[in-house]
Short mmCIF file of C-alpha atoms in Angstrom, two decimals:
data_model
loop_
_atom_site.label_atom_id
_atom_site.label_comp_id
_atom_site.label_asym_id
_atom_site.label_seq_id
_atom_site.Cartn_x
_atom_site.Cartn_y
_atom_site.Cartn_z
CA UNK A 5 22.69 8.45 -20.27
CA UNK A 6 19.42 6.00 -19.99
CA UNK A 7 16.32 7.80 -21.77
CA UNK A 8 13.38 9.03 -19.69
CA UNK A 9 11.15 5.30 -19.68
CA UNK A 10 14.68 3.93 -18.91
CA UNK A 11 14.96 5.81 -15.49
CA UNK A 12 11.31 5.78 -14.75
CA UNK A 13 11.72 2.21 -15.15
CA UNK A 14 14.80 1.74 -12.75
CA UNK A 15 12.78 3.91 -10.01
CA UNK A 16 10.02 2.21 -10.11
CA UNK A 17 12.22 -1.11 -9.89
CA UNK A 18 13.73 0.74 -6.92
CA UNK A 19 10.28 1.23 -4.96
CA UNK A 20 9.90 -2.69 -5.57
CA UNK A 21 13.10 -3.97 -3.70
CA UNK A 22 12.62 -1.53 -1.29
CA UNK A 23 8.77 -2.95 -0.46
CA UNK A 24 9.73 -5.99 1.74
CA UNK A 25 10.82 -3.60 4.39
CA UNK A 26 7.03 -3.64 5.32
CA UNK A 27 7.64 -6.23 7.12
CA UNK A 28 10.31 -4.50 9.62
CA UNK A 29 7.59 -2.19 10.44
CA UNK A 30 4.89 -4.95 11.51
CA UNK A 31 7.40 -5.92 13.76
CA UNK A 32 8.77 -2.96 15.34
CA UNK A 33 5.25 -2.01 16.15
CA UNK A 34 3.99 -5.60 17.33
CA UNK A 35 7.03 -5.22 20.32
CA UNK A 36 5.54 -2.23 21.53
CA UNK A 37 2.33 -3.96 22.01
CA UNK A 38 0.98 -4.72 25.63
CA UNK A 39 -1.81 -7.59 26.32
CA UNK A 40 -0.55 -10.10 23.88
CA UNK A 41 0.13 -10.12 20.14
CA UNK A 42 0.82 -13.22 17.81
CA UNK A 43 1.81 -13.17 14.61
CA UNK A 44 0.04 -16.54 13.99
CA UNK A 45 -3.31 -16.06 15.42
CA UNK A 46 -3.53 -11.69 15.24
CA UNK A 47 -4.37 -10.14 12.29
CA UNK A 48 -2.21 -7.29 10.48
CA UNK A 49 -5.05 -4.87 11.21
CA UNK A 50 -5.01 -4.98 14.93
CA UNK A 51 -1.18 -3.55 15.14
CA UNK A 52 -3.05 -0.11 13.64
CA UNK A 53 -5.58 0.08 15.90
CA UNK A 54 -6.26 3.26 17.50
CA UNK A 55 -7.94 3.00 20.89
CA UNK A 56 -6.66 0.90 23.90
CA UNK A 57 -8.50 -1.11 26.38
CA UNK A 58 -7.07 -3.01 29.89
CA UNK A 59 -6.23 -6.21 27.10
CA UNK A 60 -4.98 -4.87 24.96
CA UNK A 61 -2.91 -1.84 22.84
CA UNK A 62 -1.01 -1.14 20.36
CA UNK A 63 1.15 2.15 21.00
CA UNK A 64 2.75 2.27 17.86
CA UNK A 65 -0.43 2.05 15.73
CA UNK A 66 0.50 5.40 13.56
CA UNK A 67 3.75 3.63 12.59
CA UNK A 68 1.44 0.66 11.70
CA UNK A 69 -1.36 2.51 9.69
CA UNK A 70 1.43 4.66 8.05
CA UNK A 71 3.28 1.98 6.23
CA UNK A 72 -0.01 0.35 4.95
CA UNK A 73 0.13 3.96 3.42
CA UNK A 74 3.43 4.76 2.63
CA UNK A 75 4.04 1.07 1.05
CA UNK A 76 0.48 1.70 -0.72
CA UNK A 77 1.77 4.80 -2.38
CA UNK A 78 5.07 2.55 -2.94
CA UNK A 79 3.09 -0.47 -4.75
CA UNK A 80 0.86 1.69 -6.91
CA UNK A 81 3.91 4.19 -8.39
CA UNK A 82 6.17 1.42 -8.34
CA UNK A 83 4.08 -0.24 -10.99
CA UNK A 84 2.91 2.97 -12.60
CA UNK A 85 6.60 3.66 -13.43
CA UNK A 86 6.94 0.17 -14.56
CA UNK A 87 3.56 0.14 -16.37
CA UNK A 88 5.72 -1.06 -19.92
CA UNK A 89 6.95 -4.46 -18.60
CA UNK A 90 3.87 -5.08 -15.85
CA UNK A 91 1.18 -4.81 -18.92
CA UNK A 92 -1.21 -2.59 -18.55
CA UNK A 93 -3.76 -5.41 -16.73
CA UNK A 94 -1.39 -6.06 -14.06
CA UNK A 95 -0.03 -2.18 -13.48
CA UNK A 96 -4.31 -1.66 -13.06
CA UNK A 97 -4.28 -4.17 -10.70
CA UNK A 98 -1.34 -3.39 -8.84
CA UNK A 99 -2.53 -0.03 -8.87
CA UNK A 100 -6.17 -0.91 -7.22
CA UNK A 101 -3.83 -2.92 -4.46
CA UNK A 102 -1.81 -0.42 -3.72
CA UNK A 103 -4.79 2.47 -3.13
CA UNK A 104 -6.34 -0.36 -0.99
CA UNK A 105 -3.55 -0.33 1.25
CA UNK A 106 -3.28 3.24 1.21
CA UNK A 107 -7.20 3.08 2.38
CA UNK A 108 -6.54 0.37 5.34
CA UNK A 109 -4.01 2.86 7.01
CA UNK A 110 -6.80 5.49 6.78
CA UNK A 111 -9.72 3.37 8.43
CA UNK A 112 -8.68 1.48 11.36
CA UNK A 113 -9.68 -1.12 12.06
CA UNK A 114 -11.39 -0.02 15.30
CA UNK A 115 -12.45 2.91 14.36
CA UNK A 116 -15.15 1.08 11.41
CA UNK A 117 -14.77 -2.40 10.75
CA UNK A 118 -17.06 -2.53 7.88
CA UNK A 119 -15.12 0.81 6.21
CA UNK A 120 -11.95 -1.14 7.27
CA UNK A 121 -13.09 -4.22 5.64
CA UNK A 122 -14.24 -2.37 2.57
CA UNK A 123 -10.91 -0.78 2.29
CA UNK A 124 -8.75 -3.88 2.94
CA UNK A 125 -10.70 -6.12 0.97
CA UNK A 126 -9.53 -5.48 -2.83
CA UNK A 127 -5.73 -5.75 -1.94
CA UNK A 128 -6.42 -9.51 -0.73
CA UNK A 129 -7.86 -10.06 -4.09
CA UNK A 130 -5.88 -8.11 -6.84
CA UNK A 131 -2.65 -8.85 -5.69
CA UNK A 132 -2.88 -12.87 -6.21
CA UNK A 133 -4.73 -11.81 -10.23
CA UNK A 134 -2.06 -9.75 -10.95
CA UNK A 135 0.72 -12.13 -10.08
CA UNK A 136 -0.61 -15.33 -11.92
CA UNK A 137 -0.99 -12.21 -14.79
CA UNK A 138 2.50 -11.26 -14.62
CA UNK A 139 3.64 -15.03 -14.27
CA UNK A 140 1.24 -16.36 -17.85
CA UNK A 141 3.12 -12.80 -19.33
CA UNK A 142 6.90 -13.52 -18.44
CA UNK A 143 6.46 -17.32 -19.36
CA UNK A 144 8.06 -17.15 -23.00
CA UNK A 145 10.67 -14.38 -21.85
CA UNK A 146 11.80 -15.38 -18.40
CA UNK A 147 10.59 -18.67 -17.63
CA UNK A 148 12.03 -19.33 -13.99
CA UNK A 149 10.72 -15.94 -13.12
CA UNK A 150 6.88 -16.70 -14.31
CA UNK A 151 7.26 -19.90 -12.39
CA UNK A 152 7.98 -17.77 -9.23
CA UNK A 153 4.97 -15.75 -9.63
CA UNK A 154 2.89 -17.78 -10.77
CA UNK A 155 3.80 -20.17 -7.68
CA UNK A 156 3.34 -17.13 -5.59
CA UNK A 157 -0.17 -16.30 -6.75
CA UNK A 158 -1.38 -19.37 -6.23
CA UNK A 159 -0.68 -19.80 -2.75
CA UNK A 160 -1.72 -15.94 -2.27
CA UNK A 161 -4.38 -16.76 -3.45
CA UNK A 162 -5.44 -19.68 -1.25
CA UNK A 163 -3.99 -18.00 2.24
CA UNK A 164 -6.48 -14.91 1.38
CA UNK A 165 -9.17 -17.44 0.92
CA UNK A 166 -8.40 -19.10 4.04
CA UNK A 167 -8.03 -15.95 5.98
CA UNK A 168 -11.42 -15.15 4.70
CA UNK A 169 -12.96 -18.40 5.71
CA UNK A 170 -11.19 -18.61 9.09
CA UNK A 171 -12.24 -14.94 10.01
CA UNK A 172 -10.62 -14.29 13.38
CA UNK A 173 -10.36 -18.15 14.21
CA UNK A 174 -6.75 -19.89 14.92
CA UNK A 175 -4.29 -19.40 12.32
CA UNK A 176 -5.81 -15.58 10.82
CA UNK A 177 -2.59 -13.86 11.32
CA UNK A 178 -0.34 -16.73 9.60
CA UNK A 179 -2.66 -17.34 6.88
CA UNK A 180 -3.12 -13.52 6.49
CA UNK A 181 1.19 -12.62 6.26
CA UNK A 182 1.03 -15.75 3.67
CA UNK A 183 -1.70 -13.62 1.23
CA UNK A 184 0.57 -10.97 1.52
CA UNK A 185 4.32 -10.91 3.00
CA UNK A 186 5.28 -12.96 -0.72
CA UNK A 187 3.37 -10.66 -2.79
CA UNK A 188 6.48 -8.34 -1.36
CA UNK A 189 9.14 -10.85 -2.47
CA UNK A 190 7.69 -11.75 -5.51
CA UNK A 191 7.43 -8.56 -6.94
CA UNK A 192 10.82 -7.75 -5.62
CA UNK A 193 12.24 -10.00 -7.77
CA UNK A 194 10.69 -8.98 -10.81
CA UNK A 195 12.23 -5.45 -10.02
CA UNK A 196 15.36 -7.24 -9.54
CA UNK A 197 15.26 -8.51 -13.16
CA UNK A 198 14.27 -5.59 -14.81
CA UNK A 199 17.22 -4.00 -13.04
CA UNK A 200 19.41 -5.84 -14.65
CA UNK A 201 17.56 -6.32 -18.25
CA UNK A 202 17.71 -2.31 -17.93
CA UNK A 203 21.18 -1.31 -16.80
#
């Protein structure tokens, strides 16, 4: 019978794979949507908004603003529970990302875009750190895997710089999802191999 760290490790694996399912919810609440959405041009932020105007609504905005909390809370004791193979700079950092998210869902974006913006705003940039953190880490042990992530946190990294640069401009939503939809994967498939280097 696996040990205590054993099966806090395998849950916290668990909460890992089970984080790309974020996306499913960005798109069952973009359908409901009535004035226009696009995933290229829209950012993430404007499926949770609250209030509705004649252009434009989002109906489904409490199924938006709750997964940025419920995958929040997902992210941060996901890598608490896998704080022994993460390191302890990347669990902090993973951590900090995941209470982010947890703050977006609370501030809409409508509601105060400076709060929002404050709340949104270290998840953009901890996320890429801790994957080109977890990639240097794993490069001796798993080599394939470090070249994933560290591949990964690279082009995090620039999307969230672009996104920032590019503000609401042409391209905000797609360069936004590409800062953050393979953050999901690539962390995924770190869970994946602990999975099975922890039966």
């Amino acid at each position: 019978m696996p040990d205590a760290p054993a099966r806090a490790a395998r849950l916290g694996a668990l909460l890992f794979l089970l984080r790309p399912t974020y996306i499913v919810t960005e798109v069952v609440t973009a359908a409901a949507t009535t004035g226009g959405y696009s995933f290229v041009s829209d950012s993430v932020s404007r499926l949770g908004e609250v209030g509705c105007t004649a252009a434009y609504c989002s109906p489904r905005h409490a199924v938006m603003n709750g997964s940025f909390v419920g995958y929040g809370v997902m992210l941060a004791g996901g890598a608490l529970l896998l704080a022994r193979p993460l390191g302890p700079w990347v669990t902090g950092l993973l951590v900090v990302s995941g209470v982010s998210s947890v703050a977006t869902g609370l501030a809409p974006l409508d509601q105060d875009t400076t709060l929002h913006a404050l709340a949104a705003t270290p998840l953009f940039v901890a996320q890429p750190v801790a994957l080109l953190l977890l990639g240097a880490r794993l490069r001796e042990d798993r080599p394939w895997l470090a070249k994933t992530l560290l591949a990964t946190g690279a082009v995090t990294a620039a999307a969230a710089v672009g996104f920032v640069v590019s503000g609401e401009g042409r391209g905000a939503g797609a360069l936004e999802r590409a800062a953050l939809w393979p953050v999901l994967f690539g962390l995924a498939a770190f869970a994946w191999e602990c999975r099975l280097t922890n039966p």
